[in-house]
Short mmCIF file of C-alpha atoms in Angstrom, two decimals:
data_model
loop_
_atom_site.label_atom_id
_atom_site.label_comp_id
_atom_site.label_asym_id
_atom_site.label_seq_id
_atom_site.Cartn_x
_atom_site.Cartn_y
_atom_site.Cartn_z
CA UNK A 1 17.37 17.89 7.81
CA UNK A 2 19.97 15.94 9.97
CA UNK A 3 20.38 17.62 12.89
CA UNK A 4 24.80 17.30 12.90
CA UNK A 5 25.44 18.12 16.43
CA UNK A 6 23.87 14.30 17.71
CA UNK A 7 24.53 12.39 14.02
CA UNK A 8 27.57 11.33 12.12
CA UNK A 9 27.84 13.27 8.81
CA UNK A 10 28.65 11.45 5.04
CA UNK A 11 30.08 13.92 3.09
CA UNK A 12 30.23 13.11 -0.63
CA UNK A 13 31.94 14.82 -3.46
CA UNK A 14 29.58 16.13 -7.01
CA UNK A 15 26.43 17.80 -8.02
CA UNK A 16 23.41 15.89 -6.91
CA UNK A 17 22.83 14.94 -10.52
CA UNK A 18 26.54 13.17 -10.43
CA UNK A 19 25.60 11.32 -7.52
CA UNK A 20 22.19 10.13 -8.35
CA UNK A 21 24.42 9.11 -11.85
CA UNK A 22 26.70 7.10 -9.44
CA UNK A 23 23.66 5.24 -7.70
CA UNK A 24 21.91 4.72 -10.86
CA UNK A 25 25.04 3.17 -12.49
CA UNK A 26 25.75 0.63 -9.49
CA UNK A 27 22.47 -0.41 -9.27
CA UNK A 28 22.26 -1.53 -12.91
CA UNK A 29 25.68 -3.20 -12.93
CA UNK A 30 24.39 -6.25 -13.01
CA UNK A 31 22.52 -5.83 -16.51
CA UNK A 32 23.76 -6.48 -20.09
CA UNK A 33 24.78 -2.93 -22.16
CA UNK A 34 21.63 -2.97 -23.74
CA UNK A 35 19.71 -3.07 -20.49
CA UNK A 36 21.69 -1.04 -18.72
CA UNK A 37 21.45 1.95 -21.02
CA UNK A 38 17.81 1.83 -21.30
CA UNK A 39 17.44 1.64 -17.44
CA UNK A 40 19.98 4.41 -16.97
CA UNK A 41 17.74 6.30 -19.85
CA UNK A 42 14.85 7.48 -17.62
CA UNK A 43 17.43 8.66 -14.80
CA UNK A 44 19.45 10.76 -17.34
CA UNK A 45 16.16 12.64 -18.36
CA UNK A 46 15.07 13.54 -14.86
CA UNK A 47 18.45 14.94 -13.82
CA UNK A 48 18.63 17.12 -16.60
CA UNK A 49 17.71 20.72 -15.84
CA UNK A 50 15.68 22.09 -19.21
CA UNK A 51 15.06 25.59 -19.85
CA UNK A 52 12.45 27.82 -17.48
CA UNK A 53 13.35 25.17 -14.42
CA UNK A 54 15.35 25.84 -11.34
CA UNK A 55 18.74 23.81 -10.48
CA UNK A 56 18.38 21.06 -8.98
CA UNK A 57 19.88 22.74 -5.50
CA UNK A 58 17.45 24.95 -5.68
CA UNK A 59 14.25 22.41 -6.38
CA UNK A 60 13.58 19.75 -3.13
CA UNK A 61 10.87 18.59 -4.99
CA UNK A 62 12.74 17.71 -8.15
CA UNK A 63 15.63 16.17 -5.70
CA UNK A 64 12.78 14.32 -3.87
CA UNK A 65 11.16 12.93 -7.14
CA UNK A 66 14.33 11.75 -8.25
CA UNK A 67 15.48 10.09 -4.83
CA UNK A 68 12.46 8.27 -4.64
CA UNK A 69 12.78 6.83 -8.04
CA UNK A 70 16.29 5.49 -7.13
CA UNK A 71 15.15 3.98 -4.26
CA UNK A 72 12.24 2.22 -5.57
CA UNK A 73 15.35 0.19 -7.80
CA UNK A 74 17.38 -0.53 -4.39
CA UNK A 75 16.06 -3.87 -3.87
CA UNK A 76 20.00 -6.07 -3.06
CA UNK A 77 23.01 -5.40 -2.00
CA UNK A 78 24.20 -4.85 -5.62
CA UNK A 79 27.21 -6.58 -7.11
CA UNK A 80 29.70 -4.38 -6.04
CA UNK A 81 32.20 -5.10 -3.77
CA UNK A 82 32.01 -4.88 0.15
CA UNK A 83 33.64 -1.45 -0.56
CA UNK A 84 31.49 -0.45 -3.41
CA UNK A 85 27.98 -1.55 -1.30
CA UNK A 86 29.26 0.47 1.55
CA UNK A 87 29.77 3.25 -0.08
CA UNK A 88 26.83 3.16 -2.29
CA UNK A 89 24.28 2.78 0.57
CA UNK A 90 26.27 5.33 2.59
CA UNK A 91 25.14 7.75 0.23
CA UNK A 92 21.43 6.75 -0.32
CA UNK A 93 21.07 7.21 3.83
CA UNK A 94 22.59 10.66 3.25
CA UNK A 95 20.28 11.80 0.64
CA UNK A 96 17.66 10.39 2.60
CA UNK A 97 18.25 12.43 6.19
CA UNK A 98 18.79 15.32 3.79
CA UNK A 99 15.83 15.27 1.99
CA UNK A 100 13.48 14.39 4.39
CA UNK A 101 13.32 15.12 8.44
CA UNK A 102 13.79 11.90 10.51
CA UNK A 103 10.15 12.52 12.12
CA UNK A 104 8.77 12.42 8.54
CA UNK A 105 6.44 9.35 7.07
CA UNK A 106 8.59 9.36 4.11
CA UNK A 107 11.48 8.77 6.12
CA UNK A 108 10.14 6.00 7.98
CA UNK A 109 8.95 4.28 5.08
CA UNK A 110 11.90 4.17 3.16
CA UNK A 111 14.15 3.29 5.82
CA UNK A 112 11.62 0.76 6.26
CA UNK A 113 12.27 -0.47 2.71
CA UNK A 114 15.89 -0.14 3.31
CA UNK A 115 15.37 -2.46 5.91
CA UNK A 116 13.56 -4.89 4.31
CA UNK A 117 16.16 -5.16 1.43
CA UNK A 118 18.92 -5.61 4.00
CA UNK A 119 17.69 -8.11 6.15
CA UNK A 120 17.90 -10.87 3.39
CA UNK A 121 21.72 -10.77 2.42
CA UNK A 122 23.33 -14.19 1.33
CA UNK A 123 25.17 -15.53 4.61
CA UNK A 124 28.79 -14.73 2.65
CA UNK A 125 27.63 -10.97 2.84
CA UNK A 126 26.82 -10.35 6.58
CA UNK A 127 29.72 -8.67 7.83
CA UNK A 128 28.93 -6.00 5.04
CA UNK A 129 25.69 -5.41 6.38
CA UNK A 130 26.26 -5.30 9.73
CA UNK A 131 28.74 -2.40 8.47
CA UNK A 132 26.40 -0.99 6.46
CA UNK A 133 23.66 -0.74 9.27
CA UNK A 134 25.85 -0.20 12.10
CA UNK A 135 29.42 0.21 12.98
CA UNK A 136 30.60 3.26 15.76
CA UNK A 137 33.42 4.03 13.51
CA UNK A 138 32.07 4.04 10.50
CA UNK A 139 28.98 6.83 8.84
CA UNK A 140 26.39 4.00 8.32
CA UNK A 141 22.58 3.91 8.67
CA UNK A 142 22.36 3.55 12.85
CA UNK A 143 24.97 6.67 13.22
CA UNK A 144 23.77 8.76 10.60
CA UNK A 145 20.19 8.93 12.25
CA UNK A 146 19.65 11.58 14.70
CA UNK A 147 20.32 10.17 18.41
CA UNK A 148 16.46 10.74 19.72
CA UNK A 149 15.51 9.57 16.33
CA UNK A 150 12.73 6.22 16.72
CA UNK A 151 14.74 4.89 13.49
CA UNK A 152 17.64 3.81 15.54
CA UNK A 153 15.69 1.67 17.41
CA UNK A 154 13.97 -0.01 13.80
CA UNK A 155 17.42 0.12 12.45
CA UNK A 156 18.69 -2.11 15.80
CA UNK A 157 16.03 -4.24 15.97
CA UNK A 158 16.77 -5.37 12.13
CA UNK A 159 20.13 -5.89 13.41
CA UNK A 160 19.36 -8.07 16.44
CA UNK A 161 17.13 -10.12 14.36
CA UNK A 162 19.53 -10.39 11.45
CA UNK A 163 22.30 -12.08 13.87
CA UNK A 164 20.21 -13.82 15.95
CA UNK A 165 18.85 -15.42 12.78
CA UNK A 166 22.36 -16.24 11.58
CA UNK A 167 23.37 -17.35 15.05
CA UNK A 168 26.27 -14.20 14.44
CA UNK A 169 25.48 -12.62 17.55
CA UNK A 170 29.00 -11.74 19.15
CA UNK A 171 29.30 -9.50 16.09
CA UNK A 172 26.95 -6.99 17.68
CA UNK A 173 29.22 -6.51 20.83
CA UNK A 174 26.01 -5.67 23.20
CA UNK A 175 26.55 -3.81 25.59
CA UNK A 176 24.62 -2.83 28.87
CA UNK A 177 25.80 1.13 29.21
CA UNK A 178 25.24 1.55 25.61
CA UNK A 179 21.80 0.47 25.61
CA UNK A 180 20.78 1.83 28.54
CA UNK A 181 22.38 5.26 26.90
CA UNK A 182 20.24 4.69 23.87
CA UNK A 183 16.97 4.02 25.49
CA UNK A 184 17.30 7.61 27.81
CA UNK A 185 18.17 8.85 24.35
CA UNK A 186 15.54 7.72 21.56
CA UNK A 187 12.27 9.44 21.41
CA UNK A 188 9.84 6.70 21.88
CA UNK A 189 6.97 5.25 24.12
CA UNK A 190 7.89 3.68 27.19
CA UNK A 191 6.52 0.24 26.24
CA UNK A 192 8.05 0.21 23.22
CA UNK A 193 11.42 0.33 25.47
CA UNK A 194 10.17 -2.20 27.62
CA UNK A 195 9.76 -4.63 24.74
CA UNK A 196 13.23 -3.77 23.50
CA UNK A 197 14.72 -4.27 27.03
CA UNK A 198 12.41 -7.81 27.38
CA UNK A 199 13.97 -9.29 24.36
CA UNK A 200 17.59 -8.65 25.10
CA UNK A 201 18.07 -11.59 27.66
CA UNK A 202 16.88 -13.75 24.94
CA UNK A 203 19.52 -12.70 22.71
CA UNK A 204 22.19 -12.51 25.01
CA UNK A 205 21.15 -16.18 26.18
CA UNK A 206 21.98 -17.09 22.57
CA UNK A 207 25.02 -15.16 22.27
CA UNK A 208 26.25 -17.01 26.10
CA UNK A 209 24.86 -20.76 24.05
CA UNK A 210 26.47 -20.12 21.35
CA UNK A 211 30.51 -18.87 22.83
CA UNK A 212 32.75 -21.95 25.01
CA UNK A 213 31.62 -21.70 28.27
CA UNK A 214 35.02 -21.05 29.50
CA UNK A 215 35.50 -18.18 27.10
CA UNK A 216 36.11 -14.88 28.33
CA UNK A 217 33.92 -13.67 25.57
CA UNK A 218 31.33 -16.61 27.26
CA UNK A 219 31.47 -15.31 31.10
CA UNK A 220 31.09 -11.37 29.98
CA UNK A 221 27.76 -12.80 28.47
CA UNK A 222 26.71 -14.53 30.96
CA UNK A 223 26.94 -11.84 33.48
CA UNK A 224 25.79 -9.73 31.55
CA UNK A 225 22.69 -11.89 31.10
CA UNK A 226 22.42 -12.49 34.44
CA UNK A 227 22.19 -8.80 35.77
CA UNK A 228 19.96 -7.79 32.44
CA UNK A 229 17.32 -10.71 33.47
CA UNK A 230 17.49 -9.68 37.41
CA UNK A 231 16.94 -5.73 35.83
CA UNK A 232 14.51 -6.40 34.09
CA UNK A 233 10.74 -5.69 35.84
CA UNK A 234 8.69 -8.05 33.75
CA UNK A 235 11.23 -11.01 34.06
CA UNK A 236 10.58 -13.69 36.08
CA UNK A 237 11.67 -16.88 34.51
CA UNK A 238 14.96 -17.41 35.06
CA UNK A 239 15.35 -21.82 35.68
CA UNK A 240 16.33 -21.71 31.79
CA UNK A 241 19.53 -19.26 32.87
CA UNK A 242 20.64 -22.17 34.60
CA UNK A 243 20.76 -25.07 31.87
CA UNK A 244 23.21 -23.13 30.02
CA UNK A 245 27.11 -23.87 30.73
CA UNK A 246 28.07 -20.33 30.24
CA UNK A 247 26.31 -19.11 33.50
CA UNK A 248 27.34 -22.41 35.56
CA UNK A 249 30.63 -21.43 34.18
CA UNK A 250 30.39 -17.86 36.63
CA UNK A 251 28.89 -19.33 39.38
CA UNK A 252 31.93 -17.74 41.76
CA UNK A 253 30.82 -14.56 40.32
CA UNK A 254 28.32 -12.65 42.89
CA UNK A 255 25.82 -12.43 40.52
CA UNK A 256 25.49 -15.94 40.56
CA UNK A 257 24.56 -16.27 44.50
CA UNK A 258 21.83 -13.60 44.04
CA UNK A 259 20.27 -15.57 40.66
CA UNK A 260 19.77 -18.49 43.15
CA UNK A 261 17.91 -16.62 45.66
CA UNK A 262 15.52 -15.55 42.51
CA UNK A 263 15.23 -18.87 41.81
CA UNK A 264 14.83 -20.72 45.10
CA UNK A 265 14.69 -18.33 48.20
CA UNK A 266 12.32 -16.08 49.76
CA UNK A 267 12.28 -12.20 51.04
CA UNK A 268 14.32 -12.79 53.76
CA UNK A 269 17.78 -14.57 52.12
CA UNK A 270 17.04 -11.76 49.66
CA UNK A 271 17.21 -8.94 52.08
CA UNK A 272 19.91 -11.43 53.70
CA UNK A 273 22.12 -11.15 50.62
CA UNK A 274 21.88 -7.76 49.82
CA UNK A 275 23.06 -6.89 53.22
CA UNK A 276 26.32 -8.67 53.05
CA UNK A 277 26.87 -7.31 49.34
CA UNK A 278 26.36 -3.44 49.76
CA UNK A 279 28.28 -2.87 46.55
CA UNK A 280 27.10 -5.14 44.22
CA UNK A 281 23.48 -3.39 43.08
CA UNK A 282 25.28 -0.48 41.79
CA UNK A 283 27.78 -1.90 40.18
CA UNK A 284 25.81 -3.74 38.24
CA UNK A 285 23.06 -1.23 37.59
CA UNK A 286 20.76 -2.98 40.11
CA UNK A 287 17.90 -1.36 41.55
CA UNK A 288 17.29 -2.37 45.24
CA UNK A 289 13.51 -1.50 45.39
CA UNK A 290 12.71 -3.43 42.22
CA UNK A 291 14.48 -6.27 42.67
CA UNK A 292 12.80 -6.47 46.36
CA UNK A 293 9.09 -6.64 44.26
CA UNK A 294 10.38 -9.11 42.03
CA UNK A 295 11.23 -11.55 44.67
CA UNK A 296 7.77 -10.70 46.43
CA UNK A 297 5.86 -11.54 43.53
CA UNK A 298 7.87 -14.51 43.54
CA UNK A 299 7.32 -15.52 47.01
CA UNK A 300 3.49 -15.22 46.39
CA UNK A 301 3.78 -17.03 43.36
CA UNK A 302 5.20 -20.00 45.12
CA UNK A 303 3.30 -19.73 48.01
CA UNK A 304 0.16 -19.85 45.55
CA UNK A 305 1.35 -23.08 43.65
CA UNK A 306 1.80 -24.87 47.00
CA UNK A 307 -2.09 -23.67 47.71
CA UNK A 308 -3.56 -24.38 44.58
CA UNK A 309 -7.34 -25.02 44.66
CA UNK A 310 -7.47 -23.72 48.23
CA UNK A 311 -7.55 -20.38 50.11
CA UNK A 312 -5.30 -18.73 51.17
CA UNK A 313 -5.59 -15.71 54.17
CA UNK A 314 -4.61 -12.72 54.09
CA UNK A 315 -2.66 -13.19 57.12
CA UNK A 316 -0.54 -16.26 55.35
CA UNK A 317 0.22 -13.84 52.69
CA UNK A 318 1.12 -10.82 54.58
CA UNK A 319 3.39 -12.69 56.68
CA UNK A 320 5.02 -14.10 53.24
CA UNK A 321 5.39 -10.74 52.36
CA UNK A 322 6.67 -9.17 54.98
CA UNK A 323 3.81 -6.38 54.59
CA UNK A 324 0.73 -5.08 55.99
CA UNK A 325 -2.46 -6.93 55.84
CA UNK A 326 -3.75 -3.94 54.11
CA UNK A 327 -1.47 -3.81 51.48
CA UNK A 328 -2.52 -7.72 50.98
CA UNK A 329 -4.67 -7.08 47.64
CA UNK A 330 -2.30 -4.73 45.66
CA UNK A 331 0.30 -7.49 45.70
CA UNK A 332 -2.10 -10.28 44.77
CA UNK A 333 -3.72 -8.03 41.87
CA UNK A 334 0.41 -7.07 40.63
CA UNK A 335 0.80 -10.96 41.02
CA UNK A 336 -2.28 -11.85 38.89
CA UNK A 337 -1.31 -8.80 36.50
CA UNK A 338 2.77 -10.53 35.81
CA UNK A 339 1.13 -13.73 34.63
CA UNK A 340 2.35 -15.77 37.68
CA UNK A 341 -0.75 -16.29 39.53
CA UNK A 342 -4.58 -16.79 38.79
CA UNK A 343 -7.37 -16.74 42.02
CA UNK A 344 -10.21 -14.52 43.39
CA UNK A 345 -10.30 -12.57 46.44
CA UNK A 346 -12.46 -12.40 49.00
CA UNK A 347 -12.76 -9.20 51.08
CA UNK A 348 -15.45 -10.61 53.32
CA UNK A 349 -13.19 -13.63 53.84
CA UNK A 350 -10.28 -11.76 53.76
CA UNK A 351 -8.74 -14.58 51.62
CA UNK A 352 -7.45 -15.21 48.03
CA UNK A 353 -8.66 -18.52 46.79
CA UNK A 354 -6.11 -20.28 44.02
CA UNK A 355 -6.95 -21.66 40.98
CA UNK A 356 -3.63 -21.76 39.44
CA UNK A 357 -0.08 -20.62 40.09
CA UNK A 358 3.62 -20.98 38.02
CA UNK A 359 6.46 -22.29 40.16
CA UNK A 360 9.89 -20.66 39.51
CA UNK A 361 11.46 -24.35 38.67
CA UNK A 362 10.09 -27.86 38.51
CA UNK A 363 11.80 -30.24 40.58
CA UNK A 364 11.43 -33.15 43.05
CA UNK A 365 9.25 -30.63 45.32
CA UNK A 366 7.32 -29.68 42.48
CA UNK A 367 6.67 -33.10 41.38
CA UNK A 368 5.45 -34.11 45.01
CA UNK A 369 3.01 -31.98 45.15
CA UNK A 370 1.55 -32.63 41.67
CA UNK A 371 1.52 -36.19 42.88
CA UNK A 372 -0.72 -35.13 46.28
CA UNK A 373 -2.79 -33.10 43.45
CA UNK A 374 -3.47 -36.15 41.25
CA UNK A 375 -4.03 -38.05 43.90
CA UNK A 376 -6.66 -35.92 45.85
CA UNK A 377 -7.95 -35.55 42.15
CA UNK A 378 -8.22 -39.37 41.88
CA UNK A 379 -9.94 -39.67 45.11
CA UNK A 380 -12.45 -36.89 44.50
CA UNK A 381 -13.11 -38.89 41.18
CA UNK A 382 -13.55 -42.01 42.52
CA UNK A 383 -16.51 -40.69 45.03
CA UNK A 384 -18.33 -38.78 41.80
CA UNK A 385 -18.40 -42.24 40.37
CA UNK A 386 -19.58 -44.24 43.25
CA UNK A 387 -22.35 -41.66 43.71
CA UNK A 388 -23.18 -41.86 40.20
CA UNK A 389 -23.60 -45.92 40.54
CA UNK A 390 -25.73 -45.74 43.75
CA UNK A 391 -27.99 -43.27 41.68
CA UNK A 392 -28.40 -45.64 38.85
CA UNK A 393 -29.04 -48.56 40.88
CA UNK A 394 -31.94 -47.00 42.77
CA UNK A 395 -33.66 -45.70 39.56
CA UNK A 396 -33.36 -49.92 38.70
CA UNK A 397 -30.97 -49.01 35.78
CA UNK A 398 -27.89 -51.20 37.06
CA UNK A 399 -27.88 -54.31 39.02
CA UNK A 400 -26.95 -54.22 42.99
CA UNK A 401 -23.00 -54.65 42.63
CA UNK A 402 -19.72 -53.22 43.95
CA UNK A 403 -19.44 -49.77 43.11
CA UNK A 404 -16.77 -48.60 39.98
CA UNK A 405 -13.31 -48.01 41.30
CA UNK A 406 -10.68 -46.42 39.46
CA UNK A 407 -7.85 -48.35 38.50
CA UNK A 408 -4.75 -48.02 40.88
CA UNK A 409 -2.09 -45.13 39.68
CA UNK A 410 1.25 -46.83 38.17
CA UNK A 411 4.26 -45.66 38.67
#
């Protein structure tokens, strides 16, 4: 049963057999007479209460076996109105948290089905869904689940997918202290909050693409994006924030300065910056300590790219760091474990040797030293093939001659 002290109630008026009458009847509005009565047919039977059986209020089973056959005919929106859908599907989700607890398979499958059916509407009936699946002031689907419920967070994820798909998604009014007050809330595993909370900033980077940058509505986004991609422990990417207009468009915001550092800077304009903006981490939900191992794993990461096929001491990388040579190898195995960095270590040598690395952005610098890479790899090339001549000629298979040389790199 719904648990109404943390759920919005629907309270609808007739015997369950009247209401199940009601669904039957919209659901087969779109059929001729003929076909309608014979569809209604089966319904009629299984409502009615013959002698020797209980009522209906007093038989779950009987309400349960009827429910389900309903539900197994719910397969549109229906033809009704934006009113009439409303109110029809209002009253399926009540039977449904009425009939079954929210922990139960039976409720997750059919709100699974429920799903399915209302992630397909034709583009001139979105608004109704949205309405139907969530609204705060209205009894839909989202409110009607209990708060702790793992079905809110199915039920969301429908919607986020629904108006990202339709490019709709200012219509879902995100916001940060209401998500962050439904993850403490829902009952689920913390990964499966973690891969809620990782696919926000792609969302919200739509939602900031597709407002004016110099919308209100635009710069809320954006900031919003900014500080959820900076929160965020598994985030590191963030060169893509900056080709979009609506976050150049809040570049006086302080936000803005400290996105730059995570972009370009090291540990020290980090520590630098938070310094001289005491405020700003709490305002924005910011978590000091985090946002410090972010920009270390950052710093290594970039230090690695510049060191790529080399090693690198455990010295260099303590002094990076700002740590203790000790602590040297936990930070190079969280490195390797955020996807930024790839090498072996060496505790004899006390040394991590590179094999490959991700830069934070690819510019002139990072173009340079692909060149110097291409080039060593040219040279190293060149003497494999030389070697391989002077071996053929002294087995007699080639002629005495000038050795191969690669052709000179163009521009």
């Amino acid at each position: 049963m719904v648990n109404t002290a943390d759920s919005v109630s629907i309270f609808a008026e007739g015997t369950f057999e009247e209401q199940i009458q009601e669904l039957v009847v919209y659901i087969a509005r779109n059929r001729s007479e003929e076909e309608r009565t014979a569809f209604i047919a089966p319904f009629q039977a299984a409502v009615t209460t013959k002698d020797g059986q209980k009522p209906f209020d007093q038989d779950e089973e009987r309400r349960k076996k009827v429910f389900g056959m309903v539900l197994a005919e719910v397969t549109a929106l229906g033809e009704g109105n934006d009113k009439e859908a409303e109110g029809f599907f209002n009253l399926v989700f009540a039977h449904l948290l009425n009939l079954y607890s929210p922990e139960s398979s039976e409720a997750n499958e059919y709100v699974q089905s429920l799903l399915t059916t209302l992630s397909t509407p034709s583009p001139n009936r979105l608004s109704i869904t949205y309405r139907i699946l969530y609204c705060n002031r209205l009894s839909n689907l989202f409110n009607v689940i209990p708060r702790a419920s793992p079905l809110r967070l199915a039920v969301y994820r429908t919607l986020l997918s629904l108006a990202t798909a339709n490019d709709n998604l200012a219509a879902l009014q995100i916001e940060q202290d209401e998500v962050k007050k439904w993850l403490s809330e829902w009952n689920i595993p913390e990964e499966e909050k973690a891969a809620f909370l990782k696919s926000l900033p792609m969302r919200m980077q739509q939602l900031a693409k597709s407002l004016p940058a110099s919308s209100s509505e635009a710069k809320s986004a954006a900031v919003d994006l900014i500080a959820t991609a900076l929160r965020l422990p598994n985030i590191f990417d963030f060169d893509p924030l900056f080709k979009l207009d609506a976050i150049i468009a809040v570049k006086d915001n302080e936000l803005f300065s400290l996105l730059q550092i995570f972009l370009n800077s090291e540990l020290p304009e980090f520590r630098a910056w938070i310094q001289s903006h005491p405020t700003v981490a709490e305002k924005y939900n910011l978590d000091v300590t985090q946002l410090e191992r972010k920009i270390r794993l950052l710093t290594l990461a970039s230090l690695g790219f510049k060191h790529v096929g080399l090693n690198l001491s455990y010295t260099d990388i303590a002094e990076a760091l700002q740590v203790e040579p000790s602590d040297v190898e936990k930070w190079v195995i969280d490195v390797i474990r955020a996807g930024l960095l790839w090498g072996k270590l060496s505790q004899t040598a006390q040394s991590l040797h590179i094999s490959r690395a991700t830069p934070r952005t690819f510019e002139r610098e990072q173009w340079e030293i692909l060149e110097k890479r291409l080039l060593a790899w040219k040279s190293g090339l060149a003497g494999v093939l030389d070697v391989v001549a002077n071996a053929k000629r002294l087995t007699g298979h080639l002629p005495a001659q000038q050795p191969q040389q690669l052709a000179p790199a163009t521009a």
